Short mmCIF file of N, CA and C in Angstrom, two decimals:
data_model
loop_
_atom_site.label_atom_id
_atom_site.label_comp_id
_atom_site.label_asym_id
_atom_site.label_seq_id
_atom_site.Cartn_x
_atom_site.Cartn_y
_atom_site.Cartn_z
N MET L 1 2.56 -28.45 -8.91
CA MET L 1 3.42 -27.95 -7.88
C MET L 1 3.37 -26.43 -7.87
N ARG L 2 3.85 -25.82 -6.82
CA ARG L 2 3.87 -24.37 -6.71
C ARG L 2 5.29 -23.85 -6.85
N PHE L 3 5.44 -22.79 -7.64
CA PHE L 3 6.73 -22.13 -7.81
C PHE L 3 6.49 -20.63 -7.81
N ARG L 4 7.08 -19.95 -6.85
CA ARG L 4 6.91 -18.51 -6.68
C ARG L 4 5.44 -18.10 -6.62
N GLY L 5 4.67 -18.90 -5.92
CA GLY L 5 3.26 -18.59 -5.70
C GLY L 5 2.33 -18.93 -6.85
N ARG L 6 2.83 -19.57 -7.89
CA ARG L 6 2.00 -19.93 -9.04
C ARG L 6 1.95 -21.45 -9.20
N GLN L 7 0.82 -21.92 -9.66
CA GLN L 7 0.66 -23.35 -9.94
C GLN L 7 1.33 -23.67 -11.27
N VAL L 8 2.25 -24.63 -11.28
CA VAL L 8 3.00 -25.02 -12.48
C VAL L 8 2.98 -26.55 -12.58
N ALA L 9 2.78 -27.04 -13.79
CA ALA L 9 2.84 -28.50 -13.99
C ALA L 9 4.25 -28.98 -13.68
N ALA L 10 4.35 -30.11 -13.01
CA ALA L 10 5.65 -30.63 -12.59
C ALA L 10 6.56 -30.91 -13.79
N ALA L 11 6.01 -31.48 -14.85
CA ALA L 11 6.82 -31.79 -16.03
C ALA L 11 7.36 -30.51 -16.67
N ARG L 12 6.55 -29.47 -16.71
CA ARG L 12 6.97 -28.19 -17.27
C ARG L 12 8.11 -27.59 -16.44
N PHE L 13 7.99 -27.66 -15.13
CA PHE L 13 9.02 -27.15 -14.24
C PHE L 13 10.33 -27.91 -14.42
N VAL L 14 10.24 -29.24 -14.46
CA VAL L 14 11.43 -30.08 -14.63
C VAL L 14 12.10 -29.78 -15.97
N TYR L 15 11.32 -29.63 -17.04
CA TYR L 15 11.88 -29.33 -18.36
C TYR L 15 12.64 -28.00 -18.33
N CYS L 16 12.04 -26.98 -17.75
CA CYS L 16 12.68 -25.65 -17.71
C CYS L 16 13.96 -25.68 -16.89
N VAL L 17 13.96 -26.37 -15.77
CA VAL L 17 15.15 -26.43 -14.93
C VAL L 17 16.25 -27.26 -15.61
N ALA L 18 15.89 -28.40 -16.16
CA ALA L 18 16.88 -29.29 -16.77
C ALA L 18 17.52 -28.68 -18.01
N ASN L 19 16.75 -27.93 -18.78
CA ASN L 19 17.25 -27.35 -20.03
C ASN L 19 17.61 -25.87 -19.91
N ARG L 20 17.47 -25.34 -18.71
CA ARG L 20 17.72 -23.91 -18.47
C ARG L 20 16.99 -23.05 -19.50
N ALA L 21 15.72 -23.36 -19.67
CA ALA L 21 14.90 -22.70 -20.67
C ALA L 21 13.77 -21.92 -20.01
N VAL L 22 13.40 -20.85 -20.64
CA VAL L 22 12.23 -20.09 -20.24
C VAL L 22 11.28 -20.17 -21.43
N ILE L 23 10.15 -20.83 -21.24
CA ILE L 23 9.22 -21.01 -22.35
C ILE L 23 7.94 -20.24 -22.08
N GLY L 24 7.32 -19.81 -23.15
CA GLY L 24 6.10 -19.02 -23.05
C GLY L 24 4.89 -19.87 -22.70
N THR L 25 3.79 -19.19 -22.48
CA THR L 25 2.57 -19.89 -22.09
C THR L 25 1.94 -20.65 -23.25
N THR L 26 2.26 -20.28 -24.49
CA THR L 26 1.69 -20.98 -25.64
C THR L 26 2.47 -22.24 -26.00
N THR L 27 3.67 -22.37 -25.49
CA THR L 27 4.50 -23.54 -25.76
C THR L 27 4.16 -24.64 -24.77
N MET L 28 4.00 -25.84 -25.28
CA MET L 28 3.67 -26.98 -24.43
C MET L 28 4.89 -27.85 -24.21
N VAL L 29 4.89 -28.56 -23.11
CA VAL L 29 5.91 -29.57 -22.85
C VAL L 29 5.26 -30.91 -23.15
N ARG L 30 5.78 -31.58 -24.18
CA ARG L 30 5.24 -32.86 -24.63
C ARG L 30 5.99 -34.00 -23.97
N HIS L 31 5.29 -35.11 -23.80
CA HIS L 31 5.88 -36.31 -23.20
C HIS L 31 6.18 -37.31 -24.30
N ARG L 32 7.43 -37.59 -24.55
CA ARG L 32 7.81 -38.54 -25.60
C ARG L 32 7.37 -39.94 -25.27
N CYS L 33 7.24 -40.25 -24.00
CA CYS L 33 6.86 -41.60 -23.58
C CYS L 33 5.35 -41.81 -23.61
N GLY L 34 4.58 -40.73 -23.71
CA GLY L 34 3.13 -40.84 -23.73
C GLY L 34 2.49 -40.87 -22.35
N ASN L 35 3.28 -40.85 -21.31
CA ASN L 35 2.78 -40.88 -19.94
C ASN L 35 2.72 -39.45 -19.41
N GLU L 36 1.52 -38.95 -19.17
CA GLU L 36 1.36 -37.56 -18.73
C GLU L 36 1.97 -37.28 -17.36
N LEU L 37 2.15 -38.30 -16.55
CA LEU L 37 2.70 -38.12 -15.21
C LEU L 37 4.22 -38.19 -15.17
N CYS L 38 4.84 -38.54 -16.28
CA CYS L 38 6.29 -38.70 -16.34
C CYS L 38 6.99 -37.34 -16.21
N CYS L 39 8.06 -37.32 -15.43
CA CYS L 39 8.84 -36.09 -15.23
C CYS L 39 10.32 -36.30 -15.55
N ARG L 40 10.66 -37.38 -16.25
CA ARG L 40 12.06 -37.61 -16.61
C ARG L 40 12.46 -36.61 -17.68
N PRO L 41 13.53 -35.86 -17.47
CA PRO L 41 13.93 -34.81 -18.41
C PRO L 41 14.19 -35.31 -19.82
N GLU L 42 14.69 -36.55 -19.98
CA GLU L 42 14.97 -37.05 -21.32
C GLU L 42 13.69 -37.45 -22.06
N HIS L 43 12.56 -37.52 -21.38
CA HIS L 43 11.29 -37.84 -22.02
C HIS L 43 10.50 -36.59 -22.39
N LEU L 44 10.97 -35.42 -22.00
CA LEU L 44 10.23 -34.17 -22.21
C LEU L 44 10.82 -33.37 -23.35
N VAL L 45 9.94 -32.82 -24.17
CA VAL L 45 10.35 -32.00 -25.30
C VAL L 45 9.30 -30.91 -25.48
N GLU L 46 9.74 -29.73 -25.90
CA GLU L 46 8.76 -28.67 -26.09
C GLU L 46 8.21 -28.68 -27.51
N GLY L 47 7.03 -28.14 -27.65
CA GLY L 47 6.39 -28.08 -28.95
C GLY L 47 5.09 -27.30 -28.86
N SER L 48 4.39 -27.26 -29.97
CA SER L 48 3.13 -26.52 -30.02
C SER L 48 1.97 -27.45 -29.66
N ALA L 49 0.79 -26.86 -29.53
CA ALA L 49 -0.41 -27.65 -29.27
C ALA L 49 -0.69 -28.59 -30.44
N ALA L 50 -0.40 -28.14 -31.66
CA ALA L 50 -0.60 -28.98 -32.85
C ALA L 50 0.34 -30.19 -32.81
N ASP L 51 1.58 -29.99 -32.39
CA ASP L 51 2.53 -31.11 -32.26
C ASP L 51 2.02 -32.13 -31.24
N ASN L 52 1.49 -31.63 -30.15
CA ASN L 52 0.98 -32.49 -29.10
C ASN L 52 -0.22 -33.30 -29.60
N LYS L 53 -1.11 -32.67 -30.33
CA LYS L 53 -2.28 -33.36 -30.86
C LYS L 53 -1.87 -34.39 -31.91
N ARG L 54 -0.88 -34.06 -32.73
CA ARG L 54 -0.38 -35.00 -33.74
C ARG L 54 0.22 -36.24 -33.06
N ASP L 55 0.92 -36.04 -31.95
CA ASP L 55 1.45 -37.17 -31.18
C ASP L 55 0.31 -38.07 -30.69
N ASP L 56 -0.76 -37.44 -30.19
CA ASP L 56 -1.91 -38.21 -29.72
C ASP L 56 -2.53 -39.02 -30.84
N TRP L 57 -2.72 -38.40 -32.00
CA TRP L 57 -3.31 -39.11 -33.14
C TRP L 57 -2.45 -40.28 -33.56
N ASP L 58 -1.14 -40.08 -33.63
CA ASP L 58 -0.23 -41.18 -33.99
C ASP L 58 -0.36 -42.33 -32.99
N HIS L 59 -0.41 -41.98 -31.73
CA HIS L 59 -0.48 -43.02 -30.70
C HIS L 59 -1.82 -43.75 -30.75
N TRP L 60 -2.92 -43.00 -30.92
CA TRP L 60 -4.24 -43.64 -30.97
C TRP L 60 -4.38 -44.51 -32.21
N ALA L 61 -3.88 -44.05 -33.35
CA ALA L 61 -4.05 -44.78 -34.61
C ALA L 61 -3.12 -45.98 -34.71
N ASN L 62 -1.89 -45.80 -34.24
CA ASN L 62 -0.88 -46.83 -34.48
C ASN L 62 -0.32 -47.47 -33.22
N GLY L 63 -0.57 -46.88 -32.08
CA GLY L 63 -0.06 -47.43 -30.83
C GLY L 63 1.42 -47.20 -30.63
N VAL L 64 2.01 -46.34 -31.47
CA VAL L 64 3.44 -46.06 -31.35
C VAL L 64 3.68 -44.64 -31.82
N TYR L 65 4.71 -44.03 -31.29
CA TYR L 65 5.10 -42.69 -31.72
C TYR L 65 6.17 -42.82 -32.80
N PHE L 66 5.78 -42.69 -34.07
CA PHE L 66 6.72 -42.87 -35.16
C PHE L 66 7.81 -41.82 -35.16
N SER L 67 7.55 -40.64 -34.60
CA SER L 67 8.58 -39.61 -34.55
C SER L 67 9.73 -40.01 -33.63
N LEU L 68 9.53 -41.00 -32.78
CA LEU L 68 10.57 -41.42 -31.84
C LEU L 68 11.37 -42.60 -32.34
N LEU L 69 10.97 -43.19 -33.46
CA LEU L 69 11.68 -44.37 -33.98
C LEU L 69 12.94 -43.97 -34.70
#
Protein backbone atom coordinates (compact mmCIF):
# COMPACT_ATOMS: atom_id res chain seq x y z
CA MET A 1 0.00 0.00 0.00
CA ARG A 2 1.06 3.63 -0.31
CA PHE A 3 1.41 5.98 2.65
CA ARG A 4 2.66 9.54 2.17
CA GLY A 5 4.03 8.64 -1.23
CA ARG A 6 6.02 5.60 -0.05
CA GLN A 7 5.38 1.92 -0.59
CA VAL A 8 4.70 0.22 2.78
CA ALA A 9 3.76 -3.38 3.54
CA ALA A 10 0.14 -3.53 4.68
CA ALA A 11 0.94 -5.61 7.77
CA ARG A 12 3.65 -3.14 8.81
CA PHE A 13 1.25 -0.22 8.42
CA VAL A 14 -1.50 -1.97 10.40
CA TYR A 15 0.96 -2.86 13.19
CA CYS A 16 2.19 0.74 13.50
CA VAL A 17 -1.33 2.19 13.53
CA ALA A 18 -2.77 -0.38 15.94
CA ASN A 19 0.12 -0.10 18.42
CA ARG A 20 0.84 3.59 17.87
CA ALA A 21 4.44 2.63 17.21
CA VAL A 22 7.13 4.04 15.00
CA ILE A 23 9.57 1.30 14.07
CA GLY A 24 12.85 1.54 12.23
CA THR A 25 13.72 0.03 8.91
CA THR A 26 15.77 -2.76 10.52
CA THR A 27 12.84 -3.95 12.64
CA MET A 28 10.55 -6.49 11.03
CA VAL A 29 6.87 -7.13 11.61
CA ARG A 30 6.49 -10.88 12.15
CA HIS A 31 3.30 -12.86 11.59
CA ARG A 32 2.45 -15.10 14.54
CA CYS A 33 0.01 -17.06 12.40
CA GLY A 34 2.60 -17.79 9.70
CA ASN A 35 0.45 -16.26 6.96
CA GLU A 36 2.37 -13.48 5.20
CA LEU A 37 -0.85 -11.91 3.90
CA CYS A 38 -2.47 -11.63 7.34
CA CYS A 39 -3.09 -8.11 8.63
CA ARG A 40 -4.89 -8.85 11.91
CA PRO A 41 -3.24 -6.69 14.60
CA GLU A 42 -3.30 -9.47 17.21
CA HIS A 43 -1.27 -11.72 14.85
CA LEU A 44 1.49 -9.14 14.30
CA VAL A 45 4.54 -8.69 16.49
CA GLU A 46 7.79 -6.84 15.91
CA GLY A 47 11.19 -8.46 16.00
CA SER A 48 14.53 -8.78 14.29
CA ALA A 49 15.39 -10.61 11.09
CA ALA A 50 16.93 -13.37 13.24
CA ASP A 51 13.64 -13.77 15.14
CA ASN A 52 11.78 -14.05 11.86
CA LYS A 53 14.18 -16.68 10.52
CA ARG A 54 13.96 -18.65 13.78
CA ASP A 55 10.16 -18.67 13.42
CA ASP A 56 10.54 -20.04 9.89
CA TRP A 57 12.90 -22.80 11.03
CA ASP A 58 10.55 -23.81 13.85
CA HIS A 59 7.64 -23.95 11.45
CA TRP A 60 9.53 -25.89 8.76
CA ALA A 61 11.01 -28.38 11.25
CA ASN A 62 8.02 -28.92 13.50
CA GLY A 63 4.99 -27.50 11.71
CA VAL A 64 4.15 -25.39 14.74
CA TYR A 65 5.36 -22.19 16.35
CA PHE A 66 6.46 -23.31 19.82
CA SER A 67 6.89 -19.70 20.93
CA LEU A 68 3.12 -19.29 20.61
CA LEU A 69 2.15 -22.30 22.75
